[in-house]
mmCIF file of C-alpha atoms in Angstrom:
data_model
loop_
_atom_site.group_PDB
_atom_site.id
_atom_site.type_symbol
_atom_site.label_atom_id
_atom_site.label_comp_id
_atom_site.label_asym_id
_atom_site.label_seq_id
_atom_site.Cartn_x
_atom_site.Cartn_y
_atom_site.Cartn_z
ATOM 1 C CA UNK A 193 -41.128 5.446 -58.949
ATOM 2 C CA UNK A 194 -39.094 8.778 -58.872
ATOM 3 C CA UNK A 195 -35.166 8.491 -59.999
ATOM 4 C CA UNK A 196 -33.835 9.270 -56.462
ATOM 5 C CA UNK A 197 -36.080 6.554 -55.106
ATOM 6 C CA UNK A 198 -34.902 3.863 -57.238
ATOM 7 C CA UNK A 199 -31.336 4.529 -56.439
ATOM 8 C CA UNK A 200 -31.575 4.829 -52.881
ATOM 9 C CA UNK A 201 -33.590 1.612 -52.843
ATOM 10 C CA UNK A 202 -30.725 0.176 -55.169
ATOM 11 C CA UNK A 203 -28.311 1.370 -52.889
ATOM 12 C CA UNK A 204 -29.725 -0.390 -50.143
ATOM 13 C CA UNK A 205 -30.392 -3.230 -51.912
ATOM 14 C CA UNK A 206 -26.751 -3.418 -52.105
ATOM 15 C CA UNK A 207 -25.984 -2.485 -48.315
ATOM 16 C CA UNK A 208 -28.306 -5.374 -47.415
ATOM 17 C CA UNK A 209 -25.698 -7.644 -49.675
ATOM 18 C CA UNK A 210 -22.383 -6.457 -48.404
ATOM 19 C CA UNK A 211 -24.068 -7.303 -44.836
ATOM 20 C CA UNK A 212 -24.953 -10.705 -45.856
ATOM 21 C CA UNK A 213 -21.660 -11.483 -47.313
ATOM 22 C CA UNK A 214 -19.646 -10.267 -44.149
ATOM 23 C CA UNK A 215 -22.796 -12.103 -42.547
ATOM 24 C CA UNK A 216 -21.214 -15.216 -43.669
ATOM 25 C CA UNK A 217 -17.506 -14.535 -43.297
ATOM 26 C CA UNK A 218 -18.090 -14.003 -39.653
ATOM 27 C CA UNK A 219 -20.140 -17.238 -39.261
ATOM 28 C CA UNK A 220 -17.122 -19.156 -41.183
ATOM 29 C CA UNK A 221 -14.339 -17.719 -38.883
ATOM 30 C CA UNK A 222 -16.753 -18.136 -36.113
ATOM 31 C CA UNK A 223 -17.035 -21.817 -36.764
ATOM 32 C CA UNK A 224 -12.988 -21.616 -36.592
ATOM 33 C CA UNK A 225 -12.156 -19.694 -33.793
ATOM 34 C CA UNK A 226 -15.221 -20.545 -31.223
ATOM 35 C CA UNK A 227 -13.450 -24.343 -31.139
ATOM 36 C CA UNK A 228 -9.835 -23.169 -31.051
ATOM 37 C CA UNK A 229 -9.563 -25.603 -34.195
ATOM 38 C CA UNK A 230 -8.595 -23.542 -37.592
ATOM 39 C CA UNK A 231 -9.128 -26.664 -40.021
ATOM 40 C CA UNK A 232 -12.382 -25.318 -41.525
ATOM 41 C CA UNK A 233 -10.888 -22.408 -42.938
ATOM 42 C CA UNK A 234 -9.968 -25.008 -45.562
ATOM 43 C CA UNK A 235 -13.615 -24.229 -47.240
ATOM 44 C CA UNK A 236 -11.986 -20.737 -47.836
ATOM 45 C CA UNK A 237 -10.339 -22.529 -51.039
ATOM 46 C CA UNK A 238 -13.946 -23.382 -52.256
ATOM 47 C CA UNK A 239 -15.498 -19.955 -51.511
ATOM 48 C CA UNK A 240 -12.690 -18.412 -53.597
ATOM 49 C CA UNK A 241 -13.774 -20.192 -56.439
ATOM 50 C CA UNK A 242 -17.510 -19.807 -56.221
ATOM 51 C CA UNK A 243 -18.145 -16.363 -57.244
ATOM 52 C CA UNK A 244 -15.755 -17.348 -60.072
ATOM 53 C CA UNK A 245 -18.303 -16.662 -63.022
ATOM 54 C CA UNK A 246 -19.768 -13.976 -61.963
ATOM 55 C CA UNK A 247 -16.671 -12.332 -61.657
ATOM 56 C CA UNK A 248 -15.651 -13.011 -64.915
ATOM 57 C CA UNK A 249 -18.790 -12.285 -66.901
ATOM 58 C CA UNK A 250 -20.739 -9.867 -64.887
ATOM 59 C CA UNK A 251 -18.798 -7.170 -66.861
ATOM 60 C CA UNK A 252 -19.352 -8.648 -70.259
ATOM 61 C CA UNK A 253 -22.869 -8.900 -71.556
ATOM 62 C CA UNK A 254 -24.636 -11.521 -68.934
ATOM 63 C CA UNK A 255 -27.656 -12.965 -71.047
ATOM 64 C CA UNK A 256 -24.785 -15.382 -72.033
ATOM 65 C CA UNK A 257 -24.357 -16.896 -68.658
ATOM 66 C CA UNK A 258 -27.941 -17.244 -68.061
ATOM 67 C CA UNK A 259 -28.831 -18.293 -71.893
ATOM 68 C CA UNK A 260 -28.352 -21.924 -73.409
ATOM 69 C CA UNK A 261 -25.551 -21.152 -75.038
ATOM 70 C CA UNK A 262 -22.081 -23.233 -76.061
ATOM 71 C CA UNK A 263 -19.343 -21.152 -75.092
ATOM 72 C CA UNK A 264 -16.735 -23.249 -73.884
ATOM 73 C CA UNK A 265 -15.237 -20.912 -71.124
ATOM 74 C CA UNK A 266 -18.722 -20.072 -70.000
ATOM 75 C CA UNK A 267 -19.387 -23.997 -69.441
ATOM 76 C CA UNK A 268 -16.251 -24.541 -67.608
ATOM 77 C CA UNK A 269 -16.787 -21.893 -65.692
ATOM 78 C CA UNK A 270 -20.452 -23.095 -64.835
ATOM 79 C CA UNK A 271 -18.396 -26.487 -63.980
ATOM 80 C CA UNK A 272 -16.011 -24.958 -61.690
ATOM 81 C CA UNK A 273 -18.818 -23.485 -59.825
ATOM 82 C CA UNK A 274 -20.580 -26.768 -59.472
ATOM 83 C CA UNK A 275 -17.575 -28.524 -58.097
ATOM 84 C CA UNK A 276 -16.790 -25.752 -55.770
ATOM 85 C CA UNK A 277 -20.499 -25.848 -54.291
ATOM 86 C CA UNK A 278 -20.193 -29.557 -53.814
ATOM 87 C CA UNK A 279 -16.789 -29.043 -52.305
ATOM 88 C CA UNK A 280 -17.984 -26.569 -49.925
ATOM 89 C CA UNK A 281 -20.294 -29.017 -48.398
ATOM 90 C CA UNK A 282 -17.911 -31.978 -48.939
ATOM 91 C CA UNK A 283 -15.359 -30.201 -47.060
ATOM 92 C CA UNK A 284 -16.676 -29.840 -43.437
ATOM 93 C CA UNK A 285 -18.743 -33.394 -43.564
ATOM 94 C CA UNK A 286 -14.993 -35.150 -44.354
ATOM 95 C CA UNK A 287 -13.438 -33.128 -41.514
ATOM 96 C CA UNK A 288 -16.545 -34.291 -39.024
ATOM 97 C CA UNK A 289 -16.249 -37.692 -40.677
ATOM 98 C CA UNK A 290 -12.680 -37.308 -39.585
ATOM 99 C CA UNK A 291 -13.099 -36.728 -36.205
ATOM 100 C CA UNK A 292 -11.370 -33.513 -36.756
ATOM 101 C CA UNK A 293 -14.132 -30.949 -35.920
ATOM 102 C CA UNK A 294 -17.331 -31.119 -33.826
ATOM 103 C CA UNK A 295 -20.924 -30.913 -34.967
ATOM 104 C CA UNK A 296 -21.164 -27.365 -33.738
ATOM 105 C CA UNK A 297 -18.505 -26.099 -36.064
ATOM 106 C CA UNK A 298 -20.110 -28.244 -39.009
ATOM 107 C CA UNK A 299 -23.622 -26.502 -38.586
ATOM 108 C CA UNK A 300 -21.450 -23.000 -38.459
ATOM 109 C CA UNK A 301 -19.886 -24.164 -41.339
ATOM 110 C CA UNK A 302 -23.152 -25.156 -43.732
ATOM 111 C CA UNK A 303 -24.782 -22.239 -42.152
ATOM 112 C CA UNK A 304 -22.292 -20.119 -43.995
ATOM 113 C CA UNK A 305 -22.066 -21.450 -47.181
ATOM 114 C CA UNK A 306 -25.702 -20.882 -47.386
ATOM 115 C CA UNK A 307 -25.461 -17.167 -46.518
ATOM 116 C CA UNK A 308 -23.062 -17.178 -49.240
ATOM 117 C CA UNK A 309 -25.342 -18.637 -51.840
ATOM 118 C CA UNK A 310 -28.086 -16.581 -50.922
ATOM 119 C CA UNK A 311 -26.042 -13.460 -51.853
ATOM 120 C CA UNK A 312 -24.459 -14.956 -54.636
ATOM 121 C CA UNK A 313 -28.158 -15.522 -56.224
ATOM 122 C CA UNK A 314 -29.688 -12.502 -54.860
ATOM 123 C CA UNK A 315 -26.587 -10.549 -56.563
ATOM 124 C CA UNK A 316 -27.040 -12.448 -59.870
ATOM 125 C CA UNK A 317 -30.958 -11.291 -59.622
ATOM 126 C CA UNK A 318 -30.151 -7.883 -58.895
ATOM 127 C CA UNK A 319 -27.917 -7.783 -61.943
ATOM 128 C CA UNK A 320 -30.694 -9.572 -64.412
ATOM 129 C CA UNK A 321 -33.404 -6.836 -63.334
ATOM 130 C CA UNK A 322 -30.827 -4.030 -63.763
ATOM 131 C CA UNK A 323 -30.575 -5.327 -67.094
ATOM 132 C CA UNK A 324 -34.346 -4.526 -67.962
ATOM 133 C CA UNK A 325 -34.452 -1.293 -65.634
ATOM 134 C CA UNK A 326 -31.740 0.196 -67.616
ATOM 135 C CA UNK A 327 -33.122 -0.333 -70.946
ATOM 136 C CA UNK A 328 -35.879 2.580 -70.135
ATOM 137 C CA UNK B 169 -41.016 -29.875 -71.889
ATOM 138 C CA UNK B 170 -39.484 -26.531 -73.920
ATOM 139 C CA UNK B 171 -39.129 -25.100 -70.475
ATOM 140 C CA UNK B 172 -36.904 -28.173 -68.838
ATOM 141 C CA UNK B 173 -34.587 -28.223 -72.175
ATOM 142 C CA UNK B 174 -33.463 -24.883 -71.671
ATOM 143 C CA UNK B 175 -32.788 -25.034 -67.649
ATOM 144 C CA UNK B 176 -31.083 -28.200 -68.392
ATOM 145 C CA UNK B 177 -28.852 -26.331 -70.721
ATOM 146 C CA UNK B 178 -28.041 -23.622 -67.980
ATOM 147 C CA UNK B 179 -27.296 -25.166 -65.435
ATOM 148 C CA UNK B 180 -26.134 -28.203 -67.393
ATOM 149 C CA UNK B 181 -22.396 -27.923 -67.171
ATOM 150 C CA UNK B 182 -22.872 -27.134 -62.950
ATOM 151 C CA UNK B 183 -25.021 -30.247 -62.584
ATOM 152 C CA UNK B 184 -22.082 -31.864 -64.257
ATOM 153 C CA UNK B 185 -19.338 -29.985 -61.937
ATOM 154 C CA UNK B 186 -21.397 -31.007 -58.824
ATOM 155 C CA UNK B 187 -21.421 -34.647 -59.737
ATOM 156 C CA UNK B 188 -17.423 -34.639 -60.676
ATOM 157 C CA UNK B 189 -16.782 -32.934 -57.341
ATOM 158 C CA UNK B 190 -19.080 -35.166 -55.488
ATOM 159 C CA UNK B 191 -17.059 -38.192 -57.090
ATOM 160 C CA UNK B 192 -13.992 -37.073 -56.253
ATOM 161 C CA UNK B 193 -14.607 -35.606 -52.281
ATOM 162 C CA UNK B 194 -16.465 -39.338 -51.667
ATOM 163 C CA UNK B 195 -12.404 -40.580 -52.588
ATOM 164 C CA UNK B 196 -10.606 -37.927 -50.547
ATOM 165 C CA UNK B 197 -13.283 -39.289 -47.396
ATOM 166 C CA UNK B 198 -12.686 -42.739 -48.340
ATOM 167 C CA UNK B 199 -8.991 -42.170 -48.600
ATOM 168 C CA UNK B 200 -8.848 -39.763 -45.360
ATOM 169 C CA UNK B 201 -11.147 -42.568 -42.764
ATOM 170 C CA UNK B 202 -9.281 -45.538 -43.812
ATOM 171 C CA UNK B 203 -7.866 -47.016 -41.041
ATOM 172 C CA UNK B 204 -4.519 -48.571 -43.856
ATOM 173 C CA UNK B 205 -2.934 -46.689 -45.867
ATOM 174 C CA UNK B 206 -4.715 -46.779 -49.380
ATOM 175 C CA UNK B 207 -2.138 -47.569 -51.988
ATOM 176 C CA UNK B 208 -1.720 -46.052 -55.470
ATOM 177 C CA UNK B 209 -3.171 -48.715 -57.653
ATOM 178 C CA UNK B 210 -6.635 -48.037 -55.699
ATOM 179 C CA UNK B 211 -5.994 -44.114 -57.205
ATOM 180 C CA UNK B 212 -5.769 -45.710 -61.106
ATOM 181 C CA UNK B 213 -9.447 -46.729 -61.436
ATOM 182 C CA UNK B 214 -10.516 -42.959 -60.436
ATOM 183 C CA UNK B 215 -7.726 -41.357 -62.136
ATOM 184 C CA UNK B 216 -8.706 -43.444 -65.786
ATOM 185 C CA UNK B 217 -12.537 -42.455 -65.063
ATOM 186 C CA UNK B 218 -11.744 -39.036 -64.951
ATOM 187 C CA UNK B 219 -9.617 -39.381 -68.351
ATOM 188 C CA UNK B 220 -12.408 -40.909 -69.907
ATOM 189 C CA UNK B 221 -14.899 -38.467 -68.670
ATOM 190 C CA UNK B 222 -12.588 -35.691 -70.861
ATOM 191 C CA UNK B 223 -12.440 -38.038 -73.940
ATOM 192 C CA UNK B 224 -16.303 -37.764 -73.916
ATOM 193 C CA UNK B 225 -16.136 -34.033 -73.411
ATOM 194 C CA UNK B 226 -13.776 -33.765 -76.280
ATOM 195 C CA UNK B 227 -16.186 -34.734 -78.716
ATOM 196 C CA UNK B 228 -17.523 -32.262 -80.783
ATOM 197 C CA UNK B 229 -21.148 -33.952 -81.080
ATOM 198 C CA UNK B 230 -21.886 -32.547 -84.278
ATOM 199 C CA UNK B 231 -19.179 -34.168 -86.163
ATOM 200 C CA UNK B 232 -20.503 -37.281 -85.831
ATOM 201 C CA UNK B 233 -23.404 -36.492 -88.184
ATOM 202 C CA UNK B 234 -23.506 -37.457 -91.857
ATOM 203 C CA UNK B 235 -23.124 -34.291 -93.170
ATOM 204 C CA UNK B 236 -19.647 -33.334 -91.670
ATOM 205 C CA UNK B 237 -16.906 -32.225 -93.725
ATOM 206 C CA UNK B 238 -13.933 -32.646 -91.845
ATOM 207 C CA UNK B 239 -10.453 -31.233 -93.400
ATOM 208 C CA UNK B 240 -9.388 -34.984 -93.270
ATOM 209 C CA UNK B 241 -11.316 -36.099 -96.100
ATOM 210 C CA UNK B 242 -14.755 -37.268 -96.383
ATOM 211 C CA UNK B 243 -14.805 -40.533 -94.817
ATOM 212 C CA UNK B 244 -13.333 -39.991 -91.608
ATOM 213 C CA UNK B 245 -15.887 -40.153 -89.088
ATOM 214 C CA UNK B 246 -14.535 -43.345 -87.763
ATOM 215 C CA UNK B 247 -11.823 -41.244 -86.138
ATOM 216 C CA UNK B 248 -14.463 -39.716 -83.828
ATOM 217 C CA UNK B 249 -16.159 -43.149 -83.576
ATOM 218 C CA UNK B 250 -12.829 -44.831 -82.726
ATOM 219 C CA UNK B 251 -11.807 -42.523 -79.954
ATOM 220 C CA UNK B 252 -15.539 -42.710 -78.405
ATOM 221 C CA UNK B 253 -15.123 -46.301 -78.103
ATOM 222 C CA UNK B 254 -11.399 -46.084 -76.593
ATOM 223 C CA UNK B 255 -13.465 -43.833 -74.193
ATOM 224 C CA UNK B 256 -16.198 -46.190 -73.816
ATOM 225 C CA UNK B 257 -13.638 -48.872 -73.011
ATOM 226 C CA UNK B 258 -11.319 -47.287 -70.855
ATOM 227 C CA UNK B 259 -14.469 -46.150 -68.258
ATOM 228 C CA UNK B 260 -16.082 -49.569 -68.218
ATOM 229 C CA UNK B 261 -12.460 -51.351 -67.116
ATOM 230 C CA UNK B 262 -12.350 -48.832 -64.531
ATOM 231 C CA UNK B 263 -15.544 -49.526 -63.110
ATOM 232 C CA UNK B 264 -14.692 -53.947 -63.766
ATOM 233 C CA UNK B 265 -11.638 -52.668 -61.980
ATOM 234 C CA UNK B 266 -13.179 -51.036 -58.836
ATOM 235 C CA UNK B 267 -15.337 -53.888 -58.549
ATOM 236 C CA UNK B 268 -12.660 -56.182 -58.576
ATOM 237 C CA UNK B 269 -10.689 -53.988 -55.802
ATOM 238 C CA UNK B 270 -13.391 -54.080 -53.650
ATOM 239 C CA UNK B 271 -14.047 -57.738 -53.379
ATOM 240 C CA UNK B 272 -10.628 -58.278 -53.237
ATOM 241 C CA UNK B 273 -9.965 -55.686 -50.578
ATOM 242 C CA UNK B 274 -13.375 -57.113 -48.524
ATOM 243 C CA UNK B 275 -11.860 -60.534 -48.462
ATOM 244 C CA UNK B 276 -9.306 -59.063 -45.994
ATOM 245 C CA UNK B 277 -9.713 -56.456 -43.702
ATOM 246 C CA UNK B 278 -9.622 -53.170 -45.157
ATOM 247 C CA UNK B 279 -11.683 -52.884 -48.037
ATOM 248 C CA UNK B 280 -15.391 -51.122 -47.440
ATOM 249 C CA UNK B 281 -14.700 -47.195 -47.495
ATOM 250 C CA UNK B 282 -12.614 -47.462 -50.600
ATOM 251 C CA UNK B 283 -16.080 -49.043 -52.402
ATOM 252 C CA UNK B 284 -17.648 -45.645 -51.496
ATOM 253 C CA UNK B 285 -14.441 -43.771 -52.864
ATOM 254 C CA UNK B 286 -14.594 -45.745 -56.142
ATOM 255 C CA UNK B 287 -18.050 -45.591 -56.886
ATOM 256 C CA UNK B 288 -18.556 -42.038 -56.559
ATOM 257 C CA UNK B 289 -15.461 -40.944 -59.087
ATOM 258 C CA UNK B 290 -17.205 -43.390 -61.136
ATOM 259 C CA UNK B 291 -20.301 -41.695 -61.566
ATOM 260 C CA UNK B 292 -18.609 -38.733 -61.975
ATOM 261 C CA UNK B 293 -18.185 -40.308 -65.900
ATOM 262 C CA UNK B 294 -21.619 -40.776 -66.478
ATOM 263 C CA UNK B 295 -22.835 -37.421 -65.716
ATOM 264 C CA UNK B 296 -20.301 -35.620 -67.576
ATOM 265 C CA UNK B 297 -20.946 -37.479 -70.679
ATOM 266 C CA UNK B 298 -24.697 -37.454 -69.947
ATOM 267 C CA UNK B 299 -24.114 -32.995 -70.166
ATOM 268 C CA UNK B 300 -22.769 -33.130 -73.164
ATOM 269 C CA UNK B 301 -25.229 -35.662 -74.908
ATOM 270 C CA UNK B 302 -28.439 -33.811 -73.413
ATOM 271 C CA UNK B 303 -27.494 -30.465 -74.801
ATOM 272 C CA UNK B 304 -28.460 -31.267 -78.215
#
């Protein structure tokens, strides 16, 4: 594949991201402002803490976040992530359980979240196959 | 059976954050759809679990071998040994202890949401001590 290919493909690639990310903010204010009822954005906390280790490792070398290593910070960080996942689920279903917002806005709310993981994992692919590209 | 060892060890320490976090939000719902207000000595049982679950973690699992030599002298793998079972102890009153609160609690009118709370920080101990044990 010629050079100005790849990178315009890349490029895209990386349009197609920002859109699903934005995607999702707009489906998570949605869920708030459709219903005139501005307790979901309470899942904003957990999104803020999902991307956490990419953020702090995508600069460093990344093998060690997908490898079985023992290095504390990268384990806590894996924790963190785990707990905010959880938390961004647990969220909505204890404010529906509540009474507090309607199944509409839960569905909004989920609906979200998984836009956000689906970028989140598409961008840590993208990353691990830049990896091997970039070694030619 | 290579193959499962090593995806346990990735995604190892988020398993473990999603279980803490689940154990935890199942206690903020409990504590949010109560219909009485949920006093503190319901919090201890949770609050002990999750103190445990970080004695396990502080374990260093190779210093329990028989080949450690530890700056404290030679024979002082009963310090490890000693806190494990402190750890040991402390989750298994907490879980006697939630039991306990919830029969006492369904004798009068209030108690079946906490048992959901309660249980759910309680597993939160077994999983993070299972992380660390199946990473070897």
């Amino acid at each position: 594949m010629a050079r100005s290919m790849r990178t315009c493909l890349h490029s895209g690639r990386l349009a197609l991201l920002a859109i699903l990310v934005s995607g999702g903010i707009v489906l998570q204010i949605l869920a708030c402002a459709l219903y005139n009822n501005w307790w979901p954005m309470l899942t904003v906390l957990m999104y803020l803490i999902l991307p956490m280790p990419l953020i702090f490792f995508l600069g460093s070398n990344s093998p060690s976040m997908m490898s079985n290593d023992g290095d504390t910070w990268v384990n806590f960080t894996k924790f963190l992530t785990g707990a905010s996942i959880v938390g961004s689920i647990a969220i909505p279903s204890i404010l529906k359980h509540a009474g507090v917002i309607g199944w509409g806005a839960l569905t909004m709310e989920l609906s979200s979240f998984l836009v956000f993981g689906v970028a989140i994992l598409w961008l840590i692919q993208m990353n691990s196959e830049d990896e091997y590209s970039s070694a030619f | 059976m290579e193959n499962l060892a090593l995806l346990w060890g990735i995604i190892g320490p988020g398993v473990a954050g999603a279980v803490f976090g689940a154990g935890w939000w199942f206690w903020v719902d409990a504590v949010v759809c109560s219909s009485v207000q949920v006093s503190f000595l319901h919090y201890l049982p949770g609050i002990f679990a999750s103190l445990a679950a970080l004695m396990f973690n502080a374990v260093n699992k190779d210093e329990i071998g028989y080949d450690y030599y530890s700056p404290y002298g030679d024979d002082s793998e009963w310090r490890v040994k000693l806190w494990l079972f402190v750890a040991y102890v402390v989750s298994f009153v907490c879980l006697a202890g939630s039991v306990g609160m919830l029969v006492q609690d369904a004798l009068t009118d209030k108690g079946p949401s906490v048992w959901t709370g309660v249980a759910g920080v309680l597993q939160c101990v077994l999983v993070l001590i299972r992380y660390t044990v199946v990473n070897l």
